[in-house]
Amino acid sequence: MAGEIFNPNPIVFSPTKVSGRNSDLLAQSLWINDSDESEDEAEGIDAIDQDEIFDLIRSIYDPEHPNTLEELRVVSAPQVSVGNNHVTVEFTPTVPHCGMSTLIGLSIRVRLLRSLPNRFKVDIYVKPGSHQSEHAVNKQLNDKERVAAALENPVLLDTVEQCLVNAGLRGQAPPV
Amino acid sequence: MDIDLPYTLLPLADLPAHEERAWHVAWNPAKPLLASCSADKSVRLYTYADDGAGSLKFSAVTTIPTGHSKTVRAVAWAPSGNTLATASFDSNIGIWEQEPDEGDDGEGGEKGDWECVSTLEGHETECKSVAYSCTGTLLASCSRDKTVWIWEVHPDADFECMSVLMEHTQDVKCVAWHPTEEILASASYDDTIKLYVDDPSDDWFAFTTLTGHTSTVWSVAWAPWGSYLVSGSDDKSVRVWKRMAEHKWVGVLVLAGHERSVYSVAWGKGRGRKGEEEGRYLGWIASTGGDGSVRVWELNKKAHRGALIAHMPSAHGVHDVNTVTWCPREGYEDLLATTGDDGSTRVWKVVPTS
């Protein structure tokens, strides 16, 4: 990671209530075939709606600070929309020049790639007006080839994994 | 499937899948062989033959482990059908030939192993596409490093880099050679297409830039009779471009319909209307992308109309389809191969709707 910290003093918010959903959808490795039966089984447990998507991403760590994306208000439930096999996540970088935005977006994408059934198409954008290179960041995050190549970079993948290490907590506090 | 379209995409084969997403597939222009490549770093070869009952039977031949350290993103056959090039995210290009088998003087890809006869290094980041010119004497490659490289093919798997073209301002996604002339097209993340020729007294250069797409151009393909080009973009459109003068190309048609990024386009001779329309018939364009559908359009010179003639909504189930390609061999103009995020390669026949 770059030596310079983009936002040395982030505002940390206390987390909103935990939804109480316990199931983490079937963990899958990237792009592995999975059968239609298992997808439907998983869906029977929890509907994949706005709250479920938010639950999946709220405990992703910010790459620079020991806080979750929820605590920093980078992601929130109202900023997720779920359509017919289509999820759109809007996230708000903490500062407009945030150089970590692509990494944050990538972490969200990997988390959802591993947690959602294959039938979902996911689009990820920064909140309009919240970033000075909004178009460039959005374009990278939604370019499937760029994302795939980035994840074959071991250093970058490792950084993403560190952000995702406690993503399964779904808003609960980490064990002490 | 749309019942009121004149043609239907008949599934002919669903070939054994790669272990991860399959990015690209290419038909051998001279032999009954198909090659697909994947994020699992391998290339799979398939063959086909008449099944004696009026149809074709497809089967797996072999899996080449390649030795690329990352995804194999694209494959391309030399016009002779004897050499295969692989483009990888590890930034290298592999050149593959089949070891001659002493006892085998026939056709087919069954006997000798495929070995790497050359590795072309030079790109700084992931290679995205590779293509042989119509005579097989030139090879083009492109990369996220924004460059297009042109290599001269010499005997004994010797390759000489003739030119490094730095005309695009972003990643170059695809390169494709004109079917009869030495003109190269490139498609880029910078939303443009560039066309290049060789100036004999100087060097290769881009003589025109085609603008019009509003996002990344993923794929570009030439019409089989030259003079036209088709492109597919992240902006969900397929665009057709026409040559107006030697170095002047303009956009003439926008084909809409895809609901997500168009990842691949291909233009084949097809088996469309002949007779009175023959002088105006331009062939069939196939397109595919993130919406999982394959669309076939028949192109007609009159007012540059493009009509949708066939549509397969979920060609690989819920998965993105990454490549669509027409069989270039004579007698097989109605065959299409597709490959997708499910890792599988499928073959389709475009038949008149009964």
XYZ file of C-alpha atoms in Angstrom:
530
model
C 0.000 0.000 0.000
C 1.098 3.598 -0.543
C 2.992 5.210 2.330
C 0.780 8.257 2.304
C -2.456 7.972 4.247
C -5.259 9.708 2.393
C -7.482 10.455 5.306
C -5.607 10.489 8.613
C -8.659 11.513 10.658
C -11.752 9.703 9.489
C -15.045 10.217 11.229
C -16.070 6.955 12.843
C -19.772 6.308 13.361
C -21.213 3.715 15.701
C -22.746 0.806 13.821
C -26.521 0.551 13.327
C -28.390 -2.460 14.621
C -27.265 -5.866 13.521
C -29.922 -7.579 11.433
C -29.673 -10.904 13.202
C -29.321 -12.869 10.000
C -26.883 -15.633 10.684
C -26.391 -17.450 7.447
C -23.505 -16.478 5.306
C -24.407 -17.613 1.858
C -22.354 -20.448 0.489
C -18.767 -19.331 0.366
C -17.435 -19.873 -3.085
C -14.067 -19.342 -4.588
C -13.897 -16.930 -7.455
C -15.768 -18.034 -10.563
C -16.263 -21.629 -9.649
C -19.267 -23.351 -11.192
C -21.983 -23.867 -8.707
C -25.133 -25.816 -9.202
C -28.531 -24.218 -9.446
C -29.841 -26.371 -6.584
C -27.477 -24.967 -3.996
C -28.265 -21.419 -5.006
C -31.962 -21.932 -4.490
C -31.408 -23.629 -1.136
C -29.369 -20.709 0.112
C -31.948 -18.261 -1.073
C -34.653 -20.021 0.878
C -32.894 -19.046 4.091
C -32.585 -15.323 3.517
C -34.029 -13.262 0.714
C -31.390 -11.395 -1.236
C -32.551 -7.871 -0.720
C -31.056 -4.519 0.137
C -30.495 -5.451 3.794
C -28.862 -8.765 2.917
C -26.387 -7.094 0.559
C -25.621 -4.462 3.188
C -25.102 -7.198 5.772
C -22.595 -8.850 3.461
C -20.507 -5.731 2.975
C -20.867 -3.735 6.183
C -17.961 -5.420 8.021
C -15.416 -5.071 5.234
C -12.454 -3.174 6.645
C -11.278 0.095 5.245
C -7.770 -0.521 3.897
C -6.229 2.308 5.926
C -8.009 2.232 9.250
C -9.146 -0.423 11.730
C -12.765 0.454 11.010
C -15.456 -1.133 8.929
C -17.033 0.473 5.884
C -20.229 0.788 7.936
C -18.477 2.650 10.758
C -17.002 5.098 8.267
C -20.362 5.467 6.470
C -18.716 4.330 3.240
C -21.553 1.879 2.682
C -25.126 1.990 3.942
C -28.282 0.033 3.239
C -30.074 2.839 1.343
C -27.149 2.967 -1.057
C -27.776 -0.591 -2.204
C -30.413 -1.432 -4.761
C -31.458 -4.921 -5.792
C -33.382 -5.604 -8.989
C -34.033 -8.725 -10.973
C -30.740 -10.625 -10.597
C -29.041 -7.251 -10.482
C -27.323 -5.486 -7.578
C -26.071 -1.929 -7.596
C -23.889 -0.738 -4.738
C -23.048 2.896 -4.313
C -20.293 3.730 -1.857
C -19.033 7.017 -0.486
C -15.282 7.495 -0.112
C -14.457 9.429 3.044
C -12.581 12.155 1.175
C -12.885 13.277 -2.483
C -9.279 12.500 -3.344
C -9.329 9.102 -1.705
C -6.779 6.933 -3.465
C -8.112 3.860 -1.736
C -11.470 4.082 -3.515
C -10.595 1.524 -6.145
C -9.389 -0.869 -3.484
C -12.548 -0.379 -1.432
C -14.697 -0.958 -4.511
C -12.681 -4.041 -5.379
C -13.157 -5.458 -1.883
C -16.915 -4.958 -2.156
C -16.905 -6.678 -5.540
C -14.902 -9.687 -4.304
C -17.096 -10.048 -1.212
C -20.245 -10.111 -3.336
C -18.662 -12.368 -5.985
C -17.959 -14.935 -3.284
C -21.268 -14.608 -1.468
C -23.952 -14.210 -4.099
C -25.296 -16.825 -6.520
C -23.866 -16.616 -10.036
C -27.052 -15.206 -11.495
C -26.430 -11.771 -9.977
C -24.814 -9.058 -12.043
C -23.166 -6.498 -9.776
C -22.448 -2.867 -10.571
C -20.415 -0.745 -8.160
C -20.170 3.033 -8.293
C -18.900 5.827 -6.102
C -21.626 8.180 -4.964
C -21.928 10.864 -7.639
C -20.060 13.979 -6.641
C -18.098 12.257 -3.900
C -14.845 11.699 -5.756
C -12.715 13.826 -8.019
C -11.970 10.928 -10.402
C -15.454 9.483 -10.222
C -15.641 8.349 -13.854
C -12.194 6.749 -13.826
C -12.858 4.859 -10.589
C -16.272 3.640 -11.774
C -14.884 2.515 -15.104
C -12.163 0.406 -13.458
C -14.482 -1.146 -10.927
C -16.904 -2.270 -13.613
C -14.369 -3.558 -16.116
C -14.463 -7.326 -15.666
C -11.088 -7.867 -17.278
C -9.322 -5.237 -15.187
C -10.847 -6.736 -12.034
C -9.815 -10.267 -13.002
C -6.257 -9.190 -13.744
C -6.025 -7.201 -10.499
C -7.015 -10.257 -8.516
C -4.195 -12.237 -10.135
C -1.772 -9.784 -8.561
C -0.785 -11.535 -5.320
C 0.027 -8.357 -3.380
C -3.262 -6.736 -4.339
C -5.216 -9.904 -3.625
C -3.616 -10.144 -0.217
C -4.626 -6.569 0.574
C -8.203 -7.343 -0.454
C -8.202 -10.460 1.740
C -7.115 -8.388 4.714
C -10.042 -6.055 4.146
C -12.354 -9.060 3.958
C -11.005 -10.975 6.932
C -13.946 -10.136 9.196
C -16.548 -9.454 6.525
C -18.529 -12.451 7.764
C -19.317 -10.629 11.013
C -22.163 -8.797 9.284
C -22.034 -5.808 11.596
C -21.404 -7.614 14.846
C -18.451 -6.582 16.963
C -15.316 -8.676 16.440
C -14.557 -11.164 19.237
C -12.194 -9.638 21.798
C -35.930 -17.557 -28.020
C -37.962 -15.218 -30.230
C -40.284 -17.373 -32.329
C -40.920 -14.647 -34.846
C -37.310 -14.306 -35.948
C -36.385 -15.921 -39.275
C -33.504 -17.970 -37.852
C -32.877 -19.963 -34.695
C -29.641 -20.781 -32.882
C -29.652 -24.559 -32.623
C -27.356 -25.912 -29.887
C -24.955 -28.446 -31.393
C -22.498 -29.048 -28.588
C -21.759 -28.198 -24.955
C -18.093 -29.079 -24.613
C -16.294 -30.121 -21.395
C -15.630 -26.994 -19.415
C -12.495 -25.330 -18.143
C -12.152 -25.155 -14.380
C -12.579 -21.398 -14.373
C -14.063 -18.823 -16.698
C -13.308 -19.319 -20.379
C -12.344 -16.072 -22.051
C -11.906 -16.866 -25.728
C -12.376 -19.499 -28.413
C -11.026 -19.716 -31.966
C -11.753 -22.007 -34.902
C -8.776 -23.442 -36.768
C -9.124 -22.068 -40.312
C -7.753 -25.187 -42.021
C -8.596 -28.182 -39.848
C -11.600 -29.383 -37.844
C -10.266 -27.998 -34.560
C -11.392 -25.476 -31.968
C -9.237 -23.948 -29.237
C -10.535 -22.325 -26.051
C -8.559 -20.639 -23.291
C -9.247 -19.822 -19.697
C -8.410 -18.274 -16.359
C -7.357 -21.803 -15.402
C -4.238 -21.092 -17.536
C -4.912 -23.874 -20.010
C -5.976 -24.207 -23.611
C -8.465 -26.895 -24.575
C -8.658 -28.349 -28.061
C -11.790 -29.893 -29.532
C -12.422 -31.574 -32.840
C -15.526 -32.169 -34.956
C -16.609 -34.529 -37.693
C -19.660 -35.580 -39.652
C -21.640 -37.984 -37.524
C -23.002 -39.765 -40.561
C -26.525 -38.589 -39.769
C -26.306 -35.142 -41.367
C -25.000 -33.415 -38.263
C -21.670 -32.776 -36.583
C -20.196 -34.480 -33.567
C -17.848 -32.477 -31.365
C -15.412 -34.019 -28.906
C -12.530 -33.012 -26.673
C -9.013 -33.681 -27.944
C -6.610 -32.492 -25.301
C -5.825 -29.877 -22.648
C -2.583 -27.921 -23.041
C -1.318 -26.754 -19.617
C 0.565 -23.855 -21.343
C 2.849 -22.897 -18.504
C 1.582 -19.317 -18.530
C 1.677 -18.088 -14.952
C -1.658 -16.287 -15.231
C -4.914 -16.370 -17.169
C -4.725 -17.202 -20.866
C -6.893 -14.447 -22.280
C -6.912 -15.116 -26.014
C -5.878 -17.635 -28.664
C -5.306 -17.231 -32.379
C -4.579 -19.721 -35.150
C -2.140 -19.013 -37.978
C -3.832 -19.212 -41.419
C -2.007 -22.492 -42.097
C -3.750 -24.032 -39.102
C -0.440 -25.410 -37.850
C 0.421 -22.806 -35.222
C -1.493 -21.452 -32.250
C -0.679 -18.237 -30.390
C -1.758 -17.615 -26.780
C -2.015 -14.211 -25.103
C -1.740 -14.209 -21.309
C -2.226 -11.901 -18.353
C 1.375 -12.814 -17.482
C 2.226 -10.332 -20.309
C 3.691 -12.965 -22.626
C 2.580 -14.535 -25.870
C 3.125 -18.246 -26.415
C 3.562 -19.806 -29.845
C 2.538 -23.472 -30.036
C 3.048 -26.174 -32.616
C 2.330 -29.835 -32.635
C 5.280 -32.197 -32.370
C 5.454 -34.249 -35.555
C 4.555 -37.842 -34.861
C 6.758 -40.277 -36.827
C 4.031 -42.650 -37.785
C 1.380 -40.080 -38.607
C 1.207 -38.388 -41.980
C -2.525 -37.737 -41.941
C -4.615 -34.825 -40.674
C -6.141 -34.194 -37.309
C -4.743 -33.103 -33.989
C -4.615 -36.414 -32.221
C -1.059 -37.657 -32.220
C 1.724 -35.212 -31.320
C 1.858 -33.102 -28.177
C 1.544 -29.364 -28.441
C 4.760 -27.675 -27.423
C 5.763 -24.080 -26.929
C 8.166 -23.186 -29.742
C 8.542 -19.554 -28.777
C 7.626 -17.046 -26.059
C 7.234 -13.405 -27.093
C 8.064 -11.052 -24.277
C 7.900 -7.308 -24.207
C 4.523 -6.128 -23.022
C 4.670 -4.572 -19.574
C 1.283 -5.681 -18.383
C -1.457 -8.172 -19.305
C -1.813 -9.209 -22.948
C -5.428 -9.065 -24.056
C -5.482 -10.211 -27.660
C -3.336 -11.660 -30.417
C -3.996 -12.069 -34.148
C -2.291 -13.342 -37.310
C -2.549 -11.373 -40.550
C -4.261 -13.004 -43.544
C -0.992 -14.323 -44.990
C 0.356 -15.406 -41.609
C 3.511 -13.322 -41.986
C 2.552 -10.816 -39.292
C 1.332 -11.210 -35.733
C -0.245 -8.399 -33.710
C -0.618 -8.255 -29.929
C -1.988 -5.704 -27.488
C -1.995 -5.051 -23.775
C -3.120 -2.999 -20.789
C 0.184 -1.165 -21.296
C -1.694 0.790 -24.049
C 0.495 -0.536 -26.844
C -0.032 -2.635 -29.953
C 2.977 -4.665 -31.093
C 3.484 -5.942 -34.616
C 5.762 -8.945 -35.044
C 7.126 -10.418 -38.239
C 6.864 -14.203 -38.383
C 10.056 -15.891 -39.591
C 10.779 -19.579 -40.150
C 11.741 -21.748 -37.198
C 9.466 -19.917 -34.798
C 11.578 -16.799 -34.965
C 9.680 -13.566 -34.354
C 10.971 -10.061 -34.900
C 9.249 -7.069 -33.379
C 8.632 -4.604 -36.227
C 6.725 -1.916 -34.381
C 5.469 -0.811 -30.986
C 2.449 1.430 -31.524
C 1.628 3.776 -28.659
C -1.394 5.538 -30.092
C -4.103 4.609 -27.587
C -4.360 6.457 -24.282
C -5.612 3.452 -22.339
C -5.598 -0.381 -22.379
C -5.953 -2.004 -25.770
C -8.543 -4.765 -25.559
C -8.549 -6.376 -28.998
C -6.629 -6.479 -32.289
C -7.908 -7.802 -35.610
C -6.428 -7.946 -39.118
C -8.269 -7.127 -42.351
C -9.196 -10.343 -44.217
C -7.155 -9.572 -47.342
C -4.992 -6.504 -46.763
C -2.378 -5.619 -44.160
C -4.558 -3.249 -42.192
C -4.831 -3.684 -38.446
C -7.678 -2.590 -36.164
C -7.417 -2.115 -32.413
C -10.160 -1.569 -29.813
C -9.469 0.237 -26.561
C -10.557 1.174 -23.028
C -10.142 4.766 -24.292
C -13.487 4.305 -26.166
C -11.902 4.422 -29.634
C -10.891 2.128 -32.482
C -7.712 2.781 -34.414
C -6.680 1.506 -37.830
C -3.040 1.059 -38.798
C -1.068 0.487 -41.990
C 2.604 0.177 -42.769
C 4.320 3.103 -44.450
C 7.053 1.324 -46.426
C 9.486 4.196 -46.104
C 8.851 4.732 -42.433
C 6.935 2.658 -39.927
C 3.494 1.435 -38.959
C 1.154 4.242 -37.992
C -2.492 4.827 -37.087
C -4.148 6.488 -40.094
C -7.509 7.015 -38.452
C -9.342 6.892 -35.145
C -12.976 5.828 -35.062
C -14.932 7.619 -32.372
C -18.570 7.221 -31.445
C -18.687 4.639 -28.695
C -19.276 6.183 -25.276
C -17.340 3.591 -23.308
C -14.670 0.888 -23.644
C -14.598 -0.850 -27.009
C -14.157 -4.551 -26.178
C -14.064 -6.111 -29.588
C -13.607 -5.321 -33.257
C -14.051 -7.548 -36.315
C -13.790 -7.113 -40.072
C -16.469 -8.018 -42.605
C -15.396 -11.047 -44.665
C -15.403 -9.006 -47.895
C -13.498 -6.045 -46.409
C -14.750 -2.436 -46.505
C -16.731 -2.794 -43.266
C -15.887 -3.177 -39.620
C -18.023 -4.025 -36.589
C -17.311 -3.148 -32.969
C -18.857 -4.019 -29.602
C -18.644 -1.828 -26.533
C -19.298 -1.477 -22.825
C -21.883 1.124 -23.905
C -24.056 -1.901 -24.920
C -24.048 -1.012 -28.585
C -22.707 -2.757 -31.659
C -21.516 -0.323 -34.319
C -20.813 -0.830 -38.002
C -18.236 1.308 -39.798
C -17.746 1.679 -43.546
C -14.725 2.519 -45.616
C -15.458 5.638 -47.670
C -12.010 6.244 -49.101
C -8.656 4.550 -48.719
C -8.006 5.966 -45.275
C -11.439 7.260 -44.359
C -13.904 5.270 -42.316
C -17.242 6.429 -40.907
C -19.866 4.974 -38.620
C -22.965 3.919 -40.564
C -25.093 1.860 -38.194
C -25.732 1.401 -34.474
C -27.283 -1.912 -33.425
C -28.934 -1.775 -30.034
C -30.510 -4.515 -27.981
C -27.919 -5.837 -25.577
C -28.707 -5.072 -21.952
C -25.153 -5.128 -20.655
C -21.639 -4.697 -22.059
C -20.976 -6.262 -25.438
C -17.811 -8.333 -25.018
C -17.429 -9.820 -28.448
C -18.494 -9.314 -32.063
C -17.843 -11.394 -35.175
C -18.731 -10.998 -38.845
C -19.169 -14.062 -41.016
C -20.351 -14.819 -44.540
C -23.409 -16.540 -43.139
C -26.065 -18.186 -45.259
C -28.362 -15.259 -45.770
C -30.440 -13.918 -48.639
C -29.051 -14.377 -52.075
C -30.654 -13.856 -55.466
C -31.854 -10.326 -56.081
C -30.425 -9.178 -52.821
C -27.102 -10.816 -53.516
C -25.300 -7.661 -54.504
C -26.376 -6.005 -51.306
C -25.967 -8.846 -48.826
C -23.118 -8.174 -46.417
C -23.148 -11.253 -44.206
C -24.045 -11.990 -40.595
C -22.837 -10.220 -37.487
C -22.899 -12.085 -34.190
C -22.644 -10.255 -30.865
C -22.638 -11.299 -27.226
C -21.841 -9.999 -23.768
C -22.720 -9.538 -20.115
C -26.435 -10.077 -20.676
C -25.640 -13.665 -21.654
C -27.388 -13.436 -25.002
C -26.148 -14.137 -28.515
C -27.655 -11.991 -31.257
C -27.258 -12.488 -34.994
C -27.866 -9.616 -37.369
C -28.102 -9.772 -41.143
C -26.497 -6.796 -42.841
C -27.663 -5.286 -46.071
C -25.956 -2.544 -48.060
C -29.250 -0.876 -48.934
C -29.547 2.025 -46.479
C -27.167 0.082 -44.274
C -29.858 -1.858 -42.584
C -29.103 -4.438 -39.971
C -31.918 -6.753 -39.021
C -31.933 -9.070 -36.026
C -32.409 -12.554 -37.450
C -31.672 -14.778 -34.458
C -31.488 -14.412 -30.684
C -30.495 -16.863 -27.944
C -31.193 -15.210 -24.564
C -29.171 -17.304 -22.114
C -26.561 -19.019 -24.214
C -24.539 -20.021 -21.141
C -27.304 -19.913 -18.528
C -26.871 -17.030 -16.093
C -23.237 -16.505 -17.062
C -21.654 -13.804 -19.183
C -20.659 -14.905 -22.670
C -17.146 -13.665 -23.420
C -16.563 -14.611 -27.047
C -18.614 -15.407 -30.110
C -16.910 -16.490 -33.341
C -18.003 -17.763 -36.761
C -16.380 -20.830 -38.258
C -14.165 -19.542 -41.096
C -14.092 -22.800 -43.055
C -15.997 -23.184 -46.276
C -19.181 -25.160 -45.871
C -19.504 -24.226 -42.194
C -20.684 -20.629 -42.518
C -23.647 -21.200 -40.222
C -21.592 -22.433 -37.248
C -20.908 -20.265 -34.221
C -18.815 -21.018 -31.152
C -19.288 -19.240 -27.824
C -17.455 -19.379 -24.546
C -18.405 -18.008 -21.155
C -17.914 -17.470 -17.457
C -19.194 -20.989 -16.776
C -15.960 -22.233 -18.378
C -17.712 -24.087 -21.170
C -17.500 -23.784 -24.939
C -20.711 -24.213 -26.921
C -21.332 -24.610 -30.617
C -24.466 -23.384 -32.376
C -25.888 -23.700 -35.856
C -27.944 -20.850 -37.281
C -30.868 -22.541 -39.001
C -34.011 -21.134 -40.593
C -36.864 -21.199 -38.089
C -39.194 -23.976 -39.214
